PDB file of C-alpha atoms in Angstrom:
ATOM      1  CA  ASP I   1      93.422 123.794 105.033  1.00 68.00           C
ATOM      2  CA  GLN I   2      92.384 121.290 102.390  1.00 79.00           C
ATOM      3  CA  GLN I   3      94.992 120.864  99.704  1.00 90.00           C
ATOM      4  CA  VAL I   4      92.873 118.478  97.635  1.00 94.00           C
ATOM      5  CA  LYS I   5      89.219 119.339  97.163  1.00 95.00           C
ATOM      6  CA  GLN I   6      86.361 117.370  95.739  1.00 95.00           C
ATOM      7  CA  ASN I   7      83.527 119.854  95.827  1.00 92.00           C
ATOM      8  CA  SER I   8      80.754 117.473  94.815  1.00 94.00           C
ATOM      9  CA  PRO I   9      79.922 115.055  97.619  1.00 94.00           C
ATOM     10  CA  SER I  10      77.670 113.043  95.337  1.00 96.00           C
ATOM     11  CA  LEU I  11      76.877 112.443  91.676  1.00 97.00           C
ATOM     12  CA  SER I  12      74.111 110.429  90.074  1.00 97.00           C
ATOM     13  CA  VAL I  13      74.177 109.321  86.429  1.00 98.00           C
ATOM     14  CA  GLN I  14      72.268 106.966  84.192  1.00 97.00           C
ATOM     15  CA  GLU I  15      73.800 103.684  83.082  1.00 97.00           C
ATOM     16  CA  GLY I  16      75.583 104.086  79.749  1.00 97.00           C
ATOM     17  CA  ARG I  17      76.161 107.809  80.184  1.00 97.00           C
ATOM     18  CA  ILE I  18      79.390 109.584  81.073  1.00 98.00           C
ATOM     19  CA  SER I  19      80.384 110.198  84.692  1.00 98.00           C
ATOM     20  CA  ILE I  20      82.670 113.154  85.322  1.00 98.00           C
ATOM     21  CA  LEU I  21      84.270 113.473  88.734  1.00 98.00           C
ATOM     22  CA  ASN I  22      86.204 116.625  89.521  1.00 98.00           C
ATOM     23  CA  CYS I  23      89.092 117.453  91.800  1.00 97.00           C
ATOM     24  CA  ASP I  24      90.994 120.662  92.544  1.00 97.00           C
ATOM     25  CA  TYR I  25      94.303 121.066  94.329  1.00 96.00           C
ATOM     26  CA  THR I  26      96.164 124.009  95.732  1.00 94.00           C
ATOM     27  CA  ASN I  27      99.784 122.875  96.042  1.00 90.00           C
ATOM     28  CA  SER I  28     101.779 123.363  92.850  1.00 88.00           C
ATOM     29  CA  MET I  29     104.425 120.985  94.211  1.00 87.00           C
ATOM     30  CA  PHE I  30     102.110 118.015  93.708  1.00 90.00           C
ATOM     31  CA  ASP I  31     103.480 116.051  90.796  1.00 88.00           C
ATOM     32  CA  TYR I  32     101.479 112.841  90.724  1.00 91.00           C
ATOM     33  CA  PHE I  33      97.762 112.304  91.001  1.00 94.00           C
ATOM     34  CA  LEU I  34      95.710 109.199  91.608  1.00 93.00           C
ATOM     35  CA  TRP I  35      92.083 108.156  91.746  1.00 96.00           C
ATOM     36  CA  TYR I  36      90.930 105.509  94.176  1.00 95.00           C
ATOM     37  CA  LYS I  37      87.571 103.793  94.316  1.00 96.00           C
ATOM     38  CA  LYS I  38      86.044 102.624  97.575  1.00 94.00           C
ATOM     39  CA  TYR I  39      83.163 100.279  98.230  1.00 93.00           C
ATOM     40  CA  PRO I  40      81.518 100.172 101.683  1.00 88.00           C
ATOM     41  CA  ALA I  41      83.453  98.199 104.303  1.00 85.00           C
ATOM     42  CA  GLU I  42      86.429  97.807 101.980  1.00 90.00           C
ATOM     43  CA  GLY I  43      89.699  99.679 101.639  1.00 92.00           C
ATOM     44  CA  PRO I  44      90.221 102.016  98.685  1.00 93.00           C
ATOM     45  CA  THR I  45      91.473 100.383  95.498  1.00 94.00           C
ATOM     46  CA  PHE I  46      93.685 102.097  92.966  1.00 92.00           C
ATOM     47  CA  LEU I  47      91.946 103.052  89.739  1.00 95.00           C
ATOM     48  CA  ILE I  48      94.141 105.256  87.576  1.00 95.00           C
ATOM     49  CA  SER I  49      96.933 107.793  87.929  1.00 93.00           C
ATOM     50  CA  ILE I  50      98.602 110.595  86.033  1.00 94.00           C
ATOM     51  CA  SER I  51     101.970 112.279  86.229  1.00 92.00           C
ATOM     52  CA  SER I  52     102.166 116.053  86.080  1.00 91.00           C
ATOM     53  CA  ILE I  53     104.131 115.835  82.841  1.00 93.00           C
ATOM     54  CA  LYS I  54     101.028 114.498  81.096  1.00 95.00           C
ATOM     55  CA  ASP I  55      97.594 115.952  80.544  1.00 96.00           C
ATOM     56  CA  LYS I  56      95.701 112.753  79.861  1.00 97.00           C
ATOM     57  CA  ASN I  57      95.851 109.091  80.784  1.00 97.00           C
ATOM     58  CA  GLU I  58      93.391 106.495  79.577  1.00 97.00           C
ATOM     59  CA  ASP I  59      92.689 102.984  80.788  1.00 96.00           C
ATOM     60  CA  GLY I  60      89.681 101.294  79.261  1.00 97.00           C
ATOM     61  CA  ARG I  61      86.532 103.118  80.323  1.00 97.00           C
ATOM     62  CA  PHE I  62      88.480 105.419  82.633  1.00 98.00           C
ATOM     63  CA  THR I  63      90.294 108.580  81.563  1.00 98.00           C
ATOM     64  CA  VAL I  64      91.953 111.122  83.808  1.00 98.00           C
ATOM     65  CA  PHE I  65      92.581 114.658  82.580  1.00 98.00           C
ATOM     66  CA  LEU I  66      94.998 117.061  84.234  1.00 97.00           C
ATOM     67  CA  ASN I  67      94.962 120.832  83.791  1.00 96.00           C
ATOM     68  CA  LYS I  68      98.031 122.058  85.659  1.00 95.00           C
ATOM     69  CA  SER I  69      97.439 125.746  85.038  1.00 95.00           C
ATOM     70  CA  ALA I  70      94.002 125.443  86.635  1.00 96.00           C
ATOM     71  CA  LYS I  71      95.207 122.938  89.250  1.00 96.00           C
ATOM     72  CA  HIS I  72      92.315 120.742  88.261  1.00 97.00           C
ATOM     73  CA  LEU I  73      91.881 117.120  87.345  1.00 96.00           C
ATOM     74  CA  SER I  74      88.906 115.083  86.361  1.00 98.00           C
ATOM     75  CA  LEU I  75      88.006 111.431  86.005  1.00 98.00           C
ATOM     76  CA  HIS I  76      85.755 110.410  83.130  1.00 98.00           C
ATOM     77  CA  ILE I  77      83.979 107.060  83.125  1.00 98.00           C
ATOM     78  CA  VAL I  78      82.426 106.077  79.806  1.00 97.00           C
ATOM     79  CA  PRO I  79      80.111 104.256  79.641  1.00 97.00           C
ATOM     80  CA  SER I  80      79.075 104.230  83.283  1.00 98.00           C
ATOM     81  CA  GLN I  81      77.916 100.922  84.732  1.00 97.00           C
ATOM     82  CA  PRO I  82      75.970 100.150  87.930  1.00 96.00           C
ATOM     83  CA  GLY I  83      79.067  98.395  89.304  1.00 96.00           C
ATOM     84  CA  ASP I  84      80.877 101.725  89.178  1.00 97.00           C
ATOM     85  CA  SER I  85      78.705 102.941  92.051  1.00 97.00           C
ATOM     86  CA  ALA I  86      81.192 103.708  94.832  1.00 97.00           C
ATOM     87  CA  VAL I  87      82.995 106.577  96.533  1.00 96.00           C
ATOM     88  CA  TYR I  88      85.809 107.987  94.412  1.00 97.00           C
ATOM     89  CA  PHE I  89      88.766 109.676  96.062  1.00 95.00           C
ATOM     90  CA  CYS I  90      91.186 111.972  94.329  1.00 95.00           C
ATOM     91  CA  ALA I  91      94.708 111.915  95.792  1.00 93.00           C
ATOM     92  CA  ALA I  92      97.876 113.882  95.177  1.00 92.00           C
ATOM     93  CA  SER I  93     101.383 112.779  95.904  1.00 85.00           C
ATOM     94  CA  PRO I  94     103.973 115.075  97.402  1.00 75.00           C
ATOM     95  CA  GLN I  95     106.752 112.505  97.417  1.00 69.00           C
ATOM     96  CA  LYS I  96     105.747 109.354  99.312  1.00 69.00           C
ATOM     97  CA  LYS I  97     102.541 110.065 101.167  1.00 77.00           C
ATOM     98  CA  LEU I  98      99.174 110.760  99.608  1.00 86.00           C
ATOM     99  CA  VAL I  99      96.888 113.711 100.287  1.00 89.00           C
ATOM    100  CA  PHE I 100      93.264 112.759  99.725  1.00 91.00           C
ATOM    101  CA  GLY I 101      90.110 114.659  98.948  1.00 93.00           C
ATOM    102  CA  LYS I 102      86.897 113.947 100.844  1.00 92.00           C
ATOM    103  CA  GLY I 103      85.504 111.799  98.074  1.00 94.00           C
ATOM    104  CA  THR I 104      82.541 111.863  95.708  1.00 96.00           C
ATOM    105  CA  LYS I 105      79.844 109.225  95.970  1.00 96.00           C
ATOM    106  CA  LEU I 106      78.892 108.082  92.477  1.00 98.00           C
ATOM    107  CA  THR I 107      75.595 106.336  91.903  1.00 98.00           C
ATOM    108  CA  VAL I 108      74.963 104.794  88.493  1.00 97.00           C
ATOM    109  CA  ASN I 109      71.288 104.056  87.990  1.00 95.00           C
ATOM    110  CA  PRO I 110      70.239 101.109  85.803  1.00 92.00           C
TER     111      PRO I 110
ATOM    112  CA  GLY M   1      96.405  86.018 101.415  1.00 54.00           C
ATOM    113  CA  ALA M   2      97.888  88.367  98.877  1.00 78.00           C
ATOM    114  CA  GLY M   3      96.442  91.624 100.149  1.00 92.00           C
ATOM    115  CA  VAL M   4      96.947  93.919 103.111  1.00 95.00           C
ATOM    116  CA  SER M   5      95.177  92.603 106.188  1.00 96.00           C
ATOM    117  CA  GLN M   6      94.135  94.493 109.286  1.00 97.00           C
ATOM    118  CA  SER M   7      92.837  93.398 112.658  1.00 96.00           C
ATOM    119  CA  PRO M   8      90.501  93.753 114.337  1.00 97.00           C
ATOM    120  CA  SER M   9      87.921  94.759 111.747  1.00 95.00           C
ATOM    121  CA  ASN M  10      85.897  96.504 114.436  1.00 96.00           C
ATOM    122  CA  LYS M  11      86.879  97.776 117.859  1.00 97.00           C
ATOM    123  CA  VAL M  12      84.623  99.362 120.440  1.00 97.00           C
ATOM    124  CA  THR M  13      86.329 100.814 123.466  1.00 97.00           C
ATOM    125  CA  GLU M  14      85.630 103.126 126.354  1.00 97.00           C
ATOM    126  CA  LYS M  15      87.049 106.599 126.568  1.00 97.00           C
ATOM    127  CA  GLY M  16      90.411 106.586 128.316  1.00 97.00           C
ATOM    128  CA  LYS M  17      91.373 103.046 127.317  1.00 97.00           C
ATOM    129  CA  ASP M  18      94.340 102.172 125.119  1.00 98.00           C
ATOM    130  CA  VAL M  19      93.878 100.346 121.813  1.00 98.00           C
ATOM    131  CA  GLU M  20      96.207  98.560 119.417  1.00 98.00           C
ATOM    132  CA  LEU M  21      95.475  98.153 115.741  1.00 98.00           C
ATOM    133  CA  ARG M  22      97.428  95.727 113.599  1.00 97.00           C
ATOM    134  CA  CYS M  23      98.442  95.763 109.953  1.00 97.00           C
ATOM    135  CA  ASP M  24     100.017  92.983 107.883  1.00 96.00           C
ATOM    136  CA  PRO M  25     101.328  94.470 104.627  1.00 94.00           C
ATOM    137  CA  ILE M  26     101.778  92.677 101.335  1.00 93.00           C
ATOM    138  CA  SER M  27     104.877  90.505 101.438  1.00 91.00           C
ATOM    139  CA  GLY M  28     107.838  92.293  99.902  1.00 88.00           C
ATOM    140  CA  HIS M  29     106.376  95.777 100.250  1.00 90.00           C
ATOM    141  CA  THR M  30     108.893  97.959 102.040  1.00 89.00           C
ATOM    142  CA  ALA M  31     106.685 100.995 102.530  1.00 90.00           C
ATOM    143  CA  LEU M  32     103.774 101.033 104.989  1.00 93.00           C
ATOM    144  CA  TYR M  33     101.311 103.822 105.684  1.00 93.00           C
ATOM    145  CA  TRP M  34      98.596 104.514 108.215  1.00 96.00           C
ATOM    146  CA  TYR M  35      95.633 106.747 107.408  1.00 95.00           C
ATOM    147  CA  ARG M  36      92.364 107.435 109.137  1.00 95.00           C
ATOM    148  CA  GLN M  37      89.003 108.399 107.780  1.00 93.00           C
ATOM    149  CA  SER M  38      86.657 110.210 110.111  1.00 91.00           C
ATOM    150  CA  LEU M  39      82.967 110.448 109.281  1.00 86.00           C
ATOM    151  CA  GLY M  40      82.414 112.598 106.208  1.00 80.00           C
ATOM    152  CA  GLN M  41      86.091 113.258 105.738  1.00 83.00           C
ATOM    153  CA  GLY M  42      88.777 112.142 103.347  1.00 84.00           C
ATOM    154  CA  LEU M  43      91.664 109.925 104.269  1.00 90.00           C
ATOM    155  CA  GLU M  44      94.059 111.667 106.629  1.00 91.00           C
ATOM    156  CA  PHE M  45      97.719 110.643 106.558  1.00 91.00           C
ATOM    157  CA  LEU M  46      99.087 109.577 109.942  1.00 95.00           C
ATOM    158  CA  ILE M  47     102.502 107.931 109.597  1.00 94.00           C
ATOM    159  CA  TYR M  48     104.771 106.349 106.985  1.00 91.00           C
ATOM    160  CA  PHE M  49     107.460 103.680 107.321  1.00 91.00           C
ATOM    161  CA  GLN M  50     110.060 103.037 104.643  1.00 88.00           C
ATOM    162  CA  GLY M  51     112.488 100.194 105.196  1.00 83.00           C
ATOM    163  CA  ASN M  52     114.890 100.928 108.038  1.00 82.00           C
ATOM    164  CA  SER M  53     114.564 104.706 107.720  1.00 85.00           C
ATOM    165  CA  ALA M  54     113.106 106.800 110.520  1.00 87.00           C
ATOM    166  CA  PRO M  55     109.323 106.942 110.085  1.00 89.00           C
ATOM    167  CA  ASP M  56     107.556 110.081 108.901  1.00 89.00           C
ATOM    168  CA  LYS M  57     105.302 110.854 111.862  1.00 91.00           C
ATOM    169  CA  SER M  58     104.184 114.237 110.622  1.00 90.00           C
ATOM    170  CA  GLY M  59     100.512 113.265 110.436  1.00 92.00           C
ATOM    171  CA  LEU M  60     100.055 111.934 113.957  1.00 95.00           C
ATOM    172  CA  PRO M  61      97.435 114.184 115.593  1.00 94.00           C
ATOM    173  CA  SER M  62      98.790 113.986 119.144  1.00 94.00           C
ATOM    174  CA  ASP M  63     101.363 112.251 121.319  1.00 95.00           C
ATOM    175  CA  ARG M  64      98.679 109.737 122.288  1.00 97.00           C
ATOM    176  CA  PHE M  65      99.249 108.160 118.882  1.00 97.00           C
ATOM    177  CA  SER M  66     102.282 105.998 118.138  1.00 96.00           C
ATOM    178  CA  ALA M  67     103.172 103.262 115.691  1.00 96.00           C
ATOM    179  CA  GLU M  68     105.801 100.599 115.333  1.00 94.00           C
ATOM    180  CA  ARG M  69     106.884  98.386 112.519  1.00 93.00           C
ATOM    181  CA  THR M  70     108.700  95.268 113.619  1.00 84.00           C
ATOM    182  CA  GLY M  71     111.074  93.412 111.364  1.00 80.00           C
ATOM    183  CA  GLY M  72     110.115  95.548 108.409  1.00 75.00           C
ATOM    184  CA  SER M  73     106.755  93.825 108.160  1.00 89.00           C
ATOM    185  CA  VAL M  74     103.860  93.939 110.631  1.00 94.00           C
ATOM    186  CA  SER M  75     102.882  97.311 112.051  1.00 96.00           C
ATOM    187  CA  THR M  76     100.931  98.256 115.161  1.00 97.00           C
ATOM    188  CA  LEU M  77      99.203 101.599 115.663  1.00 97.00           C
ATOM    189  CA  THR M  78      98.610 102.383 119.333  1.00 98.00           C
ATOM    190  CA  ILE M  79      96.243 105.017 120.638  1.00 98.00           C
ATOM    191  CA  GLN M  80      96.579 105.759 124.324  1.00 98.00           C
ATOM    192  CA  ARG M  81      93.839 107.226 126.493  1.00 97.00           C
ATOM    193  CA  THR M  82      91.349 107.162 123.637  1.00 97.00           C
ATOM    194  CA  GLN M  83      88.971 110.075 123.135  1.00 97.00           C
ATOM    195  CA  GLN M  84      85.635 110.155 121.327  1.00 96.00           C
ATOM    196  CA  GLU M  85      87.166 112.178 118.492  1.00 95.00           C
ATOM    197  CA  ASP M  86      89.480 109.228 117.793  1.00 97.00           C
ATOM    198  CA  SER M  87      86.478 107.324 116.439  1.00 97.00           C
ATOM    199  CA  ALA M  88      87.218 106.661 112.778  1.00 96.00           C
ATOM    200  CA  VAL M  89      88.186 103.981 110.279  1.00 96.00           C
ATOM    201  CA  TYR M  90      91.920 103.384 110.449  1.00 97.00           C
ATOM    202  CA  LEU M  91      93.386 102.243 107.158  1.00 97.00           C
ATOM    203  CA  CYS M  92      96.757 100.706 106.495  1.00 96.00           C
ATOM    204  CA  ALA M  93      98.412 100.620 103.072  1.00 94.00           C
ATOM    205  CA  SER M  94     101.638  99.221 101.692  1.00 92.00           C
ATOM    206  CA  SER M  95     103.631  99.765  98.541  1.00 89.00           C
ATOM    207  CA  LEU M  96     106.795  98.797  96.754  1.00 85.00           C
ATOM    208  CA  ALA M  97     109.195 101.643  97.244  1.00 72.00           C
ATOM    209  CA  HIS M  98     110.779 102.409  93.929  1.00 52.00           C
ATOM    210  CA  GLY M  99     110.995 105.962  92.639  1.00 48.00           C
ATOM    211  CA  SER M 100     108.593 108.558  93.923  1.00 54.00           C
ATOM    212  CA  TYR M 101     105.340 107.159  92.645  1.00 68.00           C
ATOM    213  CA  ASN M 102     104.056 103.992  94.150  1.00 70.00           C
ATOM    214  CA  GLU M 103     100.574 102.592  94.050  1.00 82.00           C
ATOM    215  CA  GLN M 104      99.429 102.066  97.597  1.00 88.00           C
ATOM    216  CA  PHE M 105      97.408  98.952  98.337  1.00 91.00           C
ATOM    217  CA  PHE M 106      94.948  99.389 101.154  1.00 94.00           C
ATOM    218  CA  GLY M 107      93.628  96.999 103.730  1.00 96.00           C
ATOM    219  CA  PRO M 108      89.924  96.867 104.670  1.00 95.00           C
ATOM    220  CA  GLY M 109      90.450  99.072 107.708  1.00 96.00           C
ATOM    221  CA  THR M 110      89.650  98.896 111.407  1.00 97.00           C
ATOM    222  CA  ARG M 111      86.524 100.752 112.515  1.00 96.00           C
ATOM    223  CA  LEU M 112      87.235 102.224 115.941  1.00 97.00           C
ATOM    224  CA  THR M 113      84.391 103.450 118.096  1.00 97.00           C
ATOM    225  CA  VAL M 114      85.191 105.228 121.334  1.00 97.00           C
ATOM    226  CA  LEU M 115      82.217 105.430 123.678  1.00 95.00           C
TER     227      LEU M 115
END
């Protein structure tokens, strides 16, 4: 039973536009959420995180929004760049270990 | 190097053989994790080491899987009598263990193919 779901396996956007990646979770005990970015043949790299006591965290072009009542979070990338093309994983933290979604492959077209 | 390293980068083995995968965490990181990513799937937690505490083995899929962490640093994941469904990318991560929320730094992974 998947506790972290990324329902869109892929997303394609035009350079300069906004990319919105979505993630849903089922376990209300999750209290910390992270986004990781993964290029082919490399390990995932940390992008941005948010604690459950917040509803928004911003870091440059990346913003994560958390809606606890809906058990939903999203990652916004503005403006999108071709170098952002990668697989993005949403992860939730029940204490130490991370529970990952299946990922969304983002393609940013020049 | 400053990052997490894993070896080998690729491993092809025959069904029934044993394999060992190695992880060198970032120096000073007390927490070490193993995950695997099967084709089309997300990262699946396998095992977690924290300092001298007993490891959290709750994610190991069967008793064919085991892991050790020697001297609080290097870790080895062993898969005995490999099966085709063990084929996956095995990822190691490490983190500083302070509080409950720690960014995990991942290695490049070992791609295991069981023929």
